Coordinates of C-alpha atoms and ligand atoms in Angstrom, one line a residue:
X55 CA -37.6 13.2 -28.2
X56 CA -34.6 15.3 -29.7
X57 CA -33.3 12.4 -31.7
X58 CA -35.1 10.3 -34.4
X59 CA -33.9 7.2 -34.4
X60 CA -33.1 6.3 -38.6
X61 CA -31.5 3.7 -40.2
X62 CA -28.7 5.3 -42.8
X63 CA -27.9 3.6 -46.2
X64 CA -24.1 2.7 -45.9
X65 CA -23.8 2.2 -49.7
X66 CA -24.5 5.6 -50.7
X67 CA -21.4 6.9 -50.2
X68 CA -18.5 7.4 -47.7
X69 CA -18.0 8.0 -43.9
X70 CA -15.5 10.7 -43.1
X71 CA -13.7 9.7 -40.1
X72 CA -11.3 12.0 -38.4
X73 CA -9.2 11.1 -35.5
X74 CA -6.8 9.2 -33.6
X75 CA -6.4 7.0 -30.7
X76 CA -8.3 3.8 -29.4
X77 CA -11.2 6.4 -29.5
X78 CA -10.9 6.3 -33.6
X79 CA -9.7 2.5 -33.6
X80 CA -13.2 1.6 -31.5
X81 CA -15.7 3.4 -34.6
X82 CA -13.7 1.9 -36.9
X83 CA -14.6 -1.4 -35.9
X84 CA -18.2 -0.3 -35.4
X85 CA -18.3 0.9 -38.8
X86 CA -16.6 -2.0 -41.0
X87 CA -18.5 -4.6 -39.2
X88 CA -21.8 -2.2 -40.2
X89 CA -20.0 -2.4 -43.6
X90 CA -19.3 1.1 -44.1
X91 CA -16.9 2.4 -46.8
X92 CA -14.5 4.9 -44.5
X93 CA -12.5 8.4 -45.6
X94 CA -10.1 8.2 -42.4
X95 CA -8.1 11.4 -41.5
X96 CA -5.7 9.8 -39.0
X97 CA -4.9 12.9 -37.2
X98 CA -2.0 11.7 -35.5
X99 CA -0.3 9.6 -39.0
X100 CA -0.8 6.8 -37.2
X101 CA -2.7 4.3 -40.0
X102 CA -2.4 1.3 -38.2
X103 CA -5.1 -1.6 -38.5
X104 CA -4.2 -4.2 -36.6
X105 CA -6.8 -5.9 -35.0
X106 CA -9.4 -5.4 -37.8
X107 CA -10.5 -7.5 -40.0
X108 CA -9.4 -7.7 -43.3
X109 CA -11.9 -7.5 -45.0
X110 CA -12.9 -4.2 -43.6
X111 CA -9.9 -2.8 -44.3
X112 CA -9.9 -2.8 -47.7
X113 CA -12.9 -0.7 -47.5
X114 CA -10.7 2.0 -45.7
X115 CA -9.3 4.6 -47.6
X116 CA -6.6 6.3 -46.2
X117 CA -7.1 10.7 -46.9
X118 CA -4.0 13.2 -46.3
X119 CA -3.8 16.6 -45.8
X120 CA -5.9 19.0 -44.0
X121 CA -9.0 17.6 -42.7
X122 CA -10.2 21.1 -42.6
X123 CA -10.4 21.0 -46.5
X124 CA -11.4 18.0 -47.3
X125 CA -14.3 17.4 -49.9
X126 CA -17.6 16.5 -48.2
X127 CA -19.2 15.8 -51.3
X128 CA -21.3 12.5 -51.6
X129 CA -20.2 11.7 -47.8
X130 CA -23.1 10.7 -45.6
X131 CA -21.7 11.5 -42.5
X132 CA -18.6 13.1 -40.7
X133 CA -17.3 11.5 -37.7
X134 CA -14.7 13.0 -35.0
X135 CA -13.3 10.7 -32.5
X136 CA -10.2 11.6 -30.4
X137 CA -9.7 14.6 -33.2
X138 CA -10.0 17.4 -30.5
X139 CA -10.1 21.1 -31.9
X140 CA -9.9 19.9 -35.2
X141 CA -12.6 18.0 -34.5
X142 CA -14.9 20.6 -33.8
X143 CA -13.9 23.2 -36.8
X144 CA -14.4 20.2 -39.0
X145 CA -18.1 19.8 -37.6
X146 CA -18.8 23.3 -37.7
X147 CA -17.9 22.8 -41.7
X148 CA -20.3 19.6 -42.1
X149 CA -22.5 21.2 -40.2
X150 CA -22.7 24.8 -42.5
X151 CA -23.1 21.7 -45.8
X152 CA -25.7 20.3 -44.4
X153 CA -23.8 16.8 -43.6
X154 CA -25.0 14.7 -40.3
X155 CA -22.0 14.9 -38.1
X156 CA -20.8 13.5 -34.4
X157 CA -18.5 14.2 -32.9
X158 CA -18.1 11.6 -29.9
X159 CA -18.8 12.4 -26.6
X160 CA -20.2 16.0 -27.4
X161 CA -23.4 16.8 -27.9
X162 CA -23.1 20.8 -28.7
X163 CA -21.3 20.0 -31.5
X164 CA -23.1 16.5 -32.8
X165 CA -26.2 16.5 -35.1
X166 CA -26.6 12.8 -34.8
X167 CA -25.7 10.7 -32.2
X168 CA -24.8 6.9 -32.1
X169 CA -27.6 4.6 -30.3
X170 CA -26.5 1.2 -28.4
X171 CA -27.1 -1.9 -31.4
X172 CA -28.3 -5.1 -31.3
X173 CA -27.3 -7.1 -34.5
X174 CA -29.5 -9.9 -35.4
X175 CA -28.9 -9.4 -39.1
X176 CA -31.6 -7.9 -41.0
X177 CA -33.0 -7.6 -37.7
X178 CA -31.2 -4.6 -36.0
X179 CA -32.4 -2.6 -32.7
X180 CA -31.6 0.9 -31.6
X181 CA -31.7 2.2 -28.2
X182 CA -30.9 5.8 -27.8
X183 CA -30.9 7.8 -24.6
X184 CA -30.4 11.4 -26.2
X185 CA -27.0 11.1 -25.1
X186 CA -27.7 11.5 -21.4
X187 CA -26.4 7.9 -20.6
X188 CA -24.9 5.5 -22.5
X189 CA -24.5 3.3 -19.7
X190 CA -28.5 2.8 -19.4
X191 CA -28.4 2.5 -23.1
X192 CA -26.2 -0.6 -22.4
X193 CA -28.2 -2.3 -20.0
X194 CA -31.1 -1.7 -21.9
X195 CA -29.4 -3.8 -25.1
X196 CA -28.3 -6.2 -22.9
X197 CA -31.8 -7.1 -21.8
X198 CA -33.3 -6.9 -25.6
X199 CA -30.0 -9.2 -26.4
X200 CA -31.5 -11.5 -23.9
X201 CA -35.2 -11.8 -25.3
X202 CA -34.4 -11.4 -29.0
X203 CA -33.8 -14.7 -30.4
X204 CA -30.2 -15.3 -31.9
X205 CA -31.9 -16.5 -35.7
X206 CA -34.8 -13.4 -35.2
X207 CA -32.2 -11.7 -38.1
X208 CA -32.7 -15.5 -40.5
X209 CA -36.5 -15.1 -39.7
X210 CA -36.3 -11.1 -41.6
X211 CA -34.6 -12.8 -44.4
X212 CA -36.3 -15.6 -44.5
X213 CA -40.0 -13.7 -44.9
X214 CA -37.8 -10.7 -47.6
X215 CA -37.0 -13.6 -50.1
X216 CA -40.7 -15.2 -50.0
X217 CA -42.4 -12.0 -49.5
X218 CA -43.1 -10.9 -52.7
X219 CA -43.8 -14.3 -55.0
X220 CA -46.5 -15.0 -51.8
X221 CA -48.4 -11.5 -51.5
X222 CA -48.8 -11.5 -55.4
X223 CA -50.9 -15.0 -54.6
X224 CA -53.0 -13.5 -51.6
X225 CA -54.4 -10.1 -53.2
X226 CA -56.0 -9.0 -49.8
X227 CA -54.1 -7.0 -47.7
X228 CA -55.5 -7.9 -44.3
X229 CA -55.2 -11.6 -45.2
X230 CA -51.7 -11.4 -46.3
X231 CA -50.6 -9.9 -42.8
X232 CA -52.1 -12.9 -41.3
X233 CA -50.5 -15.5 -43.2
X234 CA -46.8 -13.1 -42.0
X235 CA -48.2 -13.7 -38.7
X236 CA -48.9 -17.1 -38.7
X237 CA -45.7 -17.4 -40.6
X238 CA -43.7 -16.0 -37.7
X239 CA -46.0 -17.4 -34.8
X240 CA -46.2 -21.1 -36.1
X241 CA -44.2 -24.1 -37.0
X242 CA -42.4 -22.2 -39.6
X243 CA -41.2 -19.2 -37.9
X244 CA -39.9 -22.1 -35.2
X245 CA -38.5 -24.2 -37.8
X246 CA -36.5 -20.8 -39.0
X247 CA -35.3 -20.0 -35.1
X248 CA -34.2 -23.6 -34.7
X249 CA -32.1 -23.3 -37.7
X250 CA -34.0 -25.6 -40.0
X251 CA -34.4 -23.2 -42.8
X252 CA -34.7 -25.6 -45.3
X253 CA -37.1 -27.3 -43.6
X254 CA -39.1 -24.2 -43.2
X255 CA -39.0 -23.2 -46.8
X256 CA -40.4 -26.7 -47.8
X257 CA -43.4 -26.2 -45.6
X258 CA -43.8 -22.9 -46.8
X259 CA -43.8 -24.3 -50.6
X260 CA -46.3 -27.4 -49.2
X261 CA -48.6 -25.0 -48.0
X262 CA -51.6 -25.2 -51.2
X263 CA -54.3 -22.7 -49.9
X264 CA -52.6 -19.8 -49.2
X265 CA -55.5 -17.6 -48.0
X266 CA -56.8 -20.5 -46.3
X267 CA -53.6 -20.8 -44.2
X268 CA -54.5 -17.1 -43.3
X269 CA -58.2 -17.7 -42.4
X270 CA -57.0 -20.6 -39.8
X271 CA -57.5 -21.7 -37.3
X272 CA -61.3 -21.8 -37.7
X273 CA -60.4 -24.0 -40.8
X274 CA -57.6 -26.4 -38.8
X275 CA -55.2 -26.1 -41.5
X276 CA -52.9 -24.5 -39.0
X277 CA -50.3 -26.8 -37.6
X278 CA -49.0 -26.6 -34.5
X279 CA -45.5 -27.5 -33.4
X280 CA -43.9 -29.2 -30.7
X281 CA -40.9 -27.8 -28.5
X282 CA -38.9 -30.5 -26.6
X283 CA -37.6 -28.5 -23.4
X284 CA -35.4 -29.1 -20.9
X285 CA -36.6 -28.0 -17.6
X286 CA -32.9 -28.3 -15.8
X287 CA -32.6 -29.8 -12.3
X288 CA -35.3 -27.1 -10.6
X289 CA -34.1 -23.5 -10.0
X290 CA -35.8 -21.3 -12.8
X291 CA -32.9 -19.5 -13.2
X292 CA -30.8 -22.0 -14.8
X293 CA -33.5 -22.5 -17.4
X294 CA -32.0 -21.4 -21.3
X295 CA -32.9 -18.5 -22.6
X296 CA -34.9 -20.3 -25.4
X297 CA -36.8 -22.4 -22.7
X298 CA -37.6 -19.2 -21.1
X299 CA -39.3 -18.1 -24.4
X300 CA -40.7 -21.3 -25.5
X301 CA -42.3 -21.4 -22.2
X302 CA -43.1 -17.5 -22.5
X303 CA -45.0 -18.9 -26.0
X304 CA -46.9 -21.7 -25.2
X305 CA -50.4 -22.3 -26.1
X306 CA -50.3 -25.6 -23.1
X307 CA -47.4 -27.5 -21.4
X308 CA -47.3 -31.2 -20.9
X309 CA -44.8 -31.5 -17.7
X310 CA -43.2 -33.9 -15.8
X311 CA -43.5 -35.2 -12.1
X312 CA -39.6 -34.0 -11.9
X313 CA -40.3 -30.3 -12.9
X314 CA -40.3 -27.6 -10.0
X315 CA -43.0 -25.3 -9.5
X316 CA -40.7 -22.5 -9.5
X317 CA -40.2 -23.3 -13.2
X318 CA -44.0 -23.9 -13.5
X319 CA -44.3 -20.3 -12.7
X320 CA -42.5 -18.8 -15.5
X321 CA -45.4 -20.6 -18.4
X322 CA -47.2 -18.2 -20.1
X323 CA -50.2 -17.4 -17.3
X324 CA -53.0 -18.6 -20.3
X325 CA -51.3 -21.5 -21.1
X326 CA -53.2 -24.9 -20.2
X327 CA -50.6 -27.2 -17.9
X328 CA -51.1 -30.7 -18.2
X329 CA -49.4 -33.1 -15.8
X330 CA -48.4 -36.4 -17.4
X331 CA -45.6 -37.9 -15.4
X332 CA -45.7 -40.2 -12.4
X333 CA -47.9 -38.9 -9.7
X334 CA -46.6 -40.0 -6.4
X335 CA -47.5 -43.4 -5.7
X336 CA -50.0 -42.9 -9.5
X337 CA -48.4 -44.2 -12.4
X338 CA -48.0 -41.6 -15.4
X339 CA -50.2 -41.9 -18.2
X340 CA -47.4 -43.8 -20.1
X341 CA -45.3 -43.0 -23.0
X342 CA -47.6 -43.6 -25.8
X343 CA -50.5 -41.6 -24.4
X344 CA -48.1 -38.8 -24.2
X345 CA -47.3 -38.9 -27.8
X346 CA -50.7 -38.6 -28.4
X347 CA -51.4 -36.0 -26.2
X348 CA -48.6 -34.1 -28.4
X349 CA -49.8 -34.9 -31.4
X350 CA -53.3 -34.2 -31.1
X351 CA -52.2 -30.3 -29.0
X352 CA -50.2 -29.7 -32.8
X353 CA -52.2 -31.1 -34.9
X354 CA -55.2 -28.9 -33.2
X355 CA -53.0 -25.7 -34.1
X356 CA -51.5 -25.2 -30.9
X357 CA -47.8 -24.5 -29.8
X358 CA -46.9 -27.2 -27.4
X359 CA -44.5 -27.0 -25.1
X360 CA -43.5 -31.1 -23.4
X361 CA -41.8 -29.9 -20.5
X362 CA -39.0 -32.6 -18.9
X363 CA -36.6 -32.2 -15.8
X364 CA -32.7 -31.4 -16.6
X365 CA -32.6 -32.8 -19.9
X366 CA -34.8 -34.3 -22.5
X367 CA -32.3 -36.7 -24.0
X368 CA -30.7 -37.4 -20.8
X369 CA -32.7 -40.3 -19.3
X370 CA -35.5 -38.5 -20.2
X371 CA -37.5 -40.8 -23.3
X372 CA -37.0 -37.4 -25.6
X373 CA -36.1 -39.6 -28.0
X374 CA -39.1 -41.7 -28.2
X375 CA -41.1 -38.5 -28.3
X376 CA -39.3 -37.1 -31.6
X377 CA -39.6 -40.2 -33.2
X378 CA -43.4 -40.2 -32.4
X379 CA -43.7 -36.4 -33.5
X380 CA -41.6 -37.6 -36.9
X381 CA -43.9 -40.3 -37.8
X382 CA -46.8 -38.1 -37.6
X383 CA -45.6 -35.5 -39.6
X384 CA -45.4 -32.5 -36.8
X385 CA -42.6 -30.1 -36.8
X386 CA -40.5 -30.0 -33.6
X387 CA -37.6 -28.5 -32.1
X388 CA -35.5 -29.4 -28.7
X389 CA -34.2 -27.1 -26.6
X390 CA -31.5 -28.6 -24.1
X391 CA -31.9 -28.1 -20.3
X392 CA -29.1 -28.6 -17.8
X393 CA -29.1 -32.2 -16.8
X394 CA -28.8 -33.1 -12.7
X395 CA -25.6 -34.6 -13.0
X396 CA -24.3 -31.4 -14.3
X397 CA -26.8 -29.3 -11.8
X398 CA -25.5 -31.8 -8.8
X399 CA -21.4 -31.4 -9.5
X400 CA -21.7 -27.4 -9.9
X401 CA -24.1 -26.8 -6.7
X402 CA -21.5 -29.1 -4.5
X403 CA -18.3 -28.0 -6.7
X404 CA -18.0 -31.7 -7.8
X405 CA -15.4 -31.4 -10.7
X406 CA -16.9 -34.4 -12.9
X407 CA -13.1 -34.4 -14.6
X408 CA -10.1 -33.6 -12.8
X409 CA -6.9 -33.0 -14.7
X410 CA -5.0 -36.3 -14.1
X411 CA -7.3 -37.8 -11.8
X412 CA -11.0 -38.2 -13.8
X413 CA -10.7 -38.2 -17.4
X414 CA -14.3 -40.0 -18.2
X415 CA -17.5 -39.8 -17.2
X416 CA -20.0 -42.3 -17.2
X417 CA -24.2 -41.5 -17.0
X418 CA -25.8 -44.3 -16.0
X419 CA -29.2 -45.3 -14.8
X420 CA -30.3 -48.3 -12.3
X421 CA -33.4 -47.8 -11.3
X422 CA -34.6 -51.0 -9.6
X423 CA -32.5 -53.8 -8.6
X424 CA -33.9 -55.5 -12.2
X425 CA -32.0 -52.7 -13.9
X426 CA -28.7 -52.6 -11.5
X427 CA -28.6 -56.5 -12.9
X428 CA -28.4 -55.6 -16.0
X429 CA -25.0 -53.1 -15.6
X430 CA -22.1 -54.5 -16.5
X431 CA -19.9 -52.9 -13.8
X432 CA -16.5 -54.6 -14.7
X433 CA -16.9 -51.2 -17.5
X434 CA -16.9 -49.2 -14.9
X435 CA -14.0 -49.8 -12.6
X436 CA -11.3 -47.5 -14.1
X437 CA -9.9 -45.5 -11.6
X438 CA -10.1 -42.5 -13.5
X439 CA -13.8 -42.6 -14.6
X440 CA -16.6 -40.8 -12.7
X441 CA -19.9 -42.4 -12.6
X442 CA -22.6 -40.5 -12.6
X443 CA -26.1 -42.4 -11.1
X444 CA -29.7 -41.4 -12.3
X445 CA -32.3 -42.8 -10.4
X446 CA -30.1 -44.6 -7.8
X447 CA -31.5 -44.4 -4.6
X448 CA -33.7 -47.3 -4.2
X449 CA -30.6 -49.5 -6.3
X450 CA -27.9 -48.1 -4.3
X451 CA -27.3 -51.5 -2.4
X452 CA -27.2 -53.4 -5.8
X453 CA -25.1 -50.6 -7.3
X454 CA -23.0 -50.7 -4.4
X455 CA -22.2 -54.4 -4.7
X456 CA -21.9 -54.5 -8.2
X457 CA -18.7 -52.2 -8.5
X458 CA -17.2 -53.7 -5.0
X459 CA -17.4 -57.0 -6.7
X460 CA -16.4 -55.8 -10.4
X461 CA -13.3 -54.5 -8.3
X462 CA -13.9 -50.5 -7.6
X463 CA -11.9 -49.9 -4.4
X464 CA -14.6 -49.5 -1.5
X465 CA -13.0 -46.7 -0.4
X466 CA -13.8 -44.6 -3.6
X467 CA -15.4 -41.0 -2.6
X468 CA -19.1 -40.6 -3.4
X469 CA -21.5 -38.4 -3.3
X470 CA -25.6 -38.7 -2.8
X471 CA -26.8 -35.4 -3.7
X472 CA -30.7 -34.7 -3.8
X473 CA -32.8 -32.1 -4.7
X474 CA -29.6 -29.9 -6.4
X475 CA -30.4 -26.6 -7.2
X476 CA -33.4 -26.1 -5.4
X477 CA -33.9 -24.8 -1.9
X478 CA -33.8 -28.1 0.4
X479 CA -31.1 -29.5 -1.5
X480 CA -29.0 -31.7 0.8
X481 CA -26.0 -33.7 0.6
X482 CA -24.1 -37.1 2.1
X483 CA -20.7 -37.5 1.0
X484 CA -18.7 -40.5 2.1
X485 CA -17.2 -44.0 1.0
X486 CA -18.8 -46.4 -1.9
X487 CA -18.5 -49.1 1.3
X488 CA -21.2 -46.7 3.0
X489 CA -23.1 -46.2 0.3
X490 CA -26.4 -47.8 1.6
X491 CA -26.1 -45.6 5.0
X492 CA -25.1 -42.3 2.9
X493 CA -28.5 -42.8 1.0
X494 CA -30.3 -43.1 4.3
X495 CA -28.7 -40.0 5.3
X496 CA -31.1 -38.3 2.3
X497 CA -34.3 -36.8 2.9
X498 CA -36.1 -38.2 0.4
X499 CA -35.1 -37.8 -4.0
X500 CA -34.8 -36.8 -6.4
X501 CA -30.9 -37.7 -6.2
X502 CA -27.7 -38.3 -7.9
X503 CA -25.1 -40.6 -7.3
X504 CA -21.6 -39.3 -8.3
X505 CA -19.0 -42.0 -7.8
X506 CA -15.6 -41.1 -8.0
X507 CA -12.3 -39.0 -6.5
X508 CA -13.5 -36.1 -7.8
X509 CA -15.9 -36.5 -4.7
X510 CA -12.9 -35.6 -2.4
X511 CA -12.9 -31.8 -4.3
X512 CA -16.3 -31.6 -3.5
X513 CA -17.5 -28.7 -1.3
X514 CA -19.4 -31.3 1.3
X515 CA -16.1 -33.6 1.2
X516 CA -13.9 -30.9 2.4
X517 CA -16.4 -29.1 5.2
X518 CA -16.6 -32.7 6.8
X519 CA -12.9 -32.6 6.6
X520 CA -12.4 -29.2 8.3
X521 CA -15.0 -29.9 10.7
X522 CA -13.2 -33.4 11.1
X523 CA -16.0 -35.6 11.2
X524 CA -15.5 -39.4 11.2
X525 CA -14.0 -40.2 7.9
X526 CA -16.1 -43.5 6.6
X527 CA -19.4 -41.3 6.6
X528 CA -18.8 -38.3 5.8
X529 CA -22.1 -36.4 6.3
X530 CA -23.0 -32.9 5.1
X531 CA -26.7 -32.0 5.4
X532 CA -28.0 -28.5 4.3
Ligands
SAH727 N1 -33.8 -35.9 -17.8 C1 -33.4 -35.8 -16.4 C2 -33.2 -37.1 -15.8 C3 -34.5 -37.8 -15.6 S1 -34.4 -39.3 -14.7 C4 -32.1 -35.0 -16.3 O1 -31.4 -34.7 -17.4 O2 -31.7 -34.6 -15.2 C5 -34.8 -38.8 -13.1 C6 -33.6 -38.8 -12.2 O3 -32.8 -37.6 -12.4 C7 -33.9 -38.8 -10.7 O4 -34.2 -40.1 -10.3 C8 -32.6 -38.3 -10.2 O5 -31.6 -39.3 -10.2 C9 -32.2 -37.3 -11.2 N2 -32.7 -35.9 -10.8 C10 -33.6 -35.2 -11.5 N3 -33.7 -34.0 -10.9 C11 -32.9 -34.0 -9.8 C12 -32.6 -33.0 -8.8 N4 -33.1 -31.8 -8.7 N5 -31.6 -33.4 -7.9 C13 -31.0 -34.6 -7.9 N6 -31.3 -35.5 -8.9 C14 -32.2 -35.2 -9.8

């Protein structure tokens, strides 16, 4: 390693900045955003700011004269960008006084160099590559971006304000780092990420045996915590980057029947998986084991991840689950997954709105025939809505009949798409008259009904029409 990576005090004095050019414009914003106080020799008398924000500005002060003379007293680092051979004589001088200097782009004459940053906050990361390749530096930010959560800067803050009043309560030293870990492992670091800092801080202040938070679990005053997440319609890849982590963080997973093993795969390898869904042709467990099942898991310590397919508050009884988790006092968080409606219209390029043609959309569920008699389709003949159908397949004749005679035209585009997003997904497109014998066309759920003209934009709609296939069932398979 030639370069240590250090983190430099910006309030102890000024930057010296000497250049011109977008080259000088691009460390400037760098360095206001750090909230640096800036000396800037604009070597070609070009002081323009625009672009920057204002606030930064004002920290700017504008130096004339020769930069070859100018007084590196107090200044903390001297920076060339676009200066050229000015640049350099001016690092040979800062580097004779002892002053850190770069001068971009060229290492002989640098004594520090500038790493790639990720800015979380209080929570900043370096990545350096001695200069060889700032390109690799990049990618390598882009991939700590990814797994660093967005609030892991709130999370530093949140531990520096309670640090001290807390470790002058717990006077061991091996204790205290335990209670910081549990801090940031359990139901308050998650409350933090989720953006409930007020939350956290009240269970923080609730908490009355301080070392005896530390000594859990063996004493079960560790709380666990519940993460609602949304599985999305079945490729893994369309999971969030927070369901990734949540899953990547589970002590066990209570999944539905809907979930794909492919998503399965990406739990935590120790993590206990517990099916509680409808097995087929088994009934689930039901709803109230399932809470429960959660509650138990968090009250036991343990970070519980209820896994659901696309979305949990999408047809998904999410809600009942919160409210469960609420009245037994267990913190929780929901993270949203992409719902199949939304999986179905981008894997076929179904626009669900269509500038002039769909300005609504409808989600709707009829699962049995029971349930299809309870729709009041005369709400859902506008021309210009889409209907979207959850759990359609075995309704499809009732759902069918219940718009023909609420007056939807029967020739109104739909679409059965099963399966979306994963491997064997397949496709019927056709009329609302055909429904029944579109559905027949399916392989086997789970599928989504997508009634509307946006259907015609659909990618299935136009191969049957280039391949011009018989235009009251239109069938694309595959
Ligand atoms: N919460 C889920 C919906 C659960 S209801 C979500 O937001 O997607 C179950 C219904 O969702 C199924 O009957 C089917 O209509 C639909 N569904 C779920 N996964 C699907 C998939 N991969 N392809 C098509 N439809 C799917």
């Amino acid at each position: 390693m030639r370069f240590l990576p250090v983190f430099l005090d910006l309030q102890t004095g000024p930057i010296l900045l000497i250049g011109q050019g977008e080259f000088v414009r691009a460390k400037l914003r760098l360095l206001l955003a750090a909230g640096a106080r800036i000396r800037w020799y604009a070597t070609d008398g070009n002081r323009g700011t625009s672009g920057l924000d204002a606030g930064g500005v004002a920290r700017i002060e504008h130096a004339d004269g020769d930069p070859l003379t100018a007084d590196l007293t107090g200044v903390i680092a001297v920076l060339c960008a676009g200066a050229g051979e000015v640049g350099h004589a001016v690092a040979a001088r800062a580097r004779a006084a002892g002053v850190p200097v770069n001068v971009m782009d060229e290492l002989a004459h640098s004594t520090f160099i500038f790493p790639a940053i990720v800015d979380r906050g209080d929570v900043v990361v370096a990545v350096g590559t001695g200069g060889s390749s700032p390109v690799v530096a990049r990618r390598v930010r882009e991939k700590i971006e990814a797994i660093l959560p967005a609030r892991i800067g709130d999370l530093a803050g949140f531990i520096g304000r309670w640090r001290k009043p807390i470790n002058a309560k717990i006077s061991d030293g091996l204790l205290r780092r335990r209670f910081w870990e549990r801090i940031v492992d359990g139901p308050i670091g998650a409350l933090v990420l989720a953006g409930k800092g007020a939350e956290a801080a009240k269970a923080l202040t609730d908490i009355n045996d301080l070392s005896g938070y530390a000594g859990a679990p063996e004493t079960g005053v560790v709380e666990g915590h519940v993460t609602l997440v949304g599985a999305g319609p079945g490729d893994p890849d369309l999971l969030t980057i927070k369901a990734l982590r949540a899953l990547q963080d589970a002590d066990v997973v209570f999944y539905d029947e809907l979930v794909s093993p492919e998503v399965l795969d990406r739990i935590r390898r120790d993590a206990s998986r517990v099916p509680v869904g409808r097995r087929v042709g088994k009934p689930g467990i039901g709803q109230n084991a399932i809470h429960k099942l959660l509650i138990e898991a968090a009250k036991a310590g343990q970070r519980v991840v209820r896994l659901k397919g696309g979305d949990p508050f999408v047809f998904g009884r999410g809600g009942e689950e919160i409210e469960a988790l609420r009245g037994a006092g267990v913190a929780y968080s929901v993270i949203p997954g992409i719902t199949a409606g939304l999986g179905a219209a981008a894997m076929f390029e179904t626009p669900l709105t269509y500038r002039g043609e769909a300005l609504r959309i409808t989600f709707l569920t009829a699962h049995k025939e029971k349930d299809a008699d309870q729709v009041d389709w005369s709400t859902l003949t506008d021309e210009k809505m889409t209907v979207v159908v959850y759990m359609g397949m075995t309704a499809a004749p009732a759902i069918r009949s219940g718009l023909l005679a609420a007056g939807r035209s029967p020739q109104t585009p739909v679409g059965v798409f099963a399966r979306v997003t994963r491997s064997d997904a397949q496709a019927a497109v056709g009329l609302l008259d055909n429904l029944s014998a579109l559905v027949e066309q399916i392989d086997g759920g789970p599928a989504i009904l997508i009634i509307g003209d946006v259907v015609a934009h659909s990618a299935p709609w136009q191969a049957v029409q280039i391949n011009k296939l018989a235009s009251d069932l239109l069938v694309a398979a595959e």
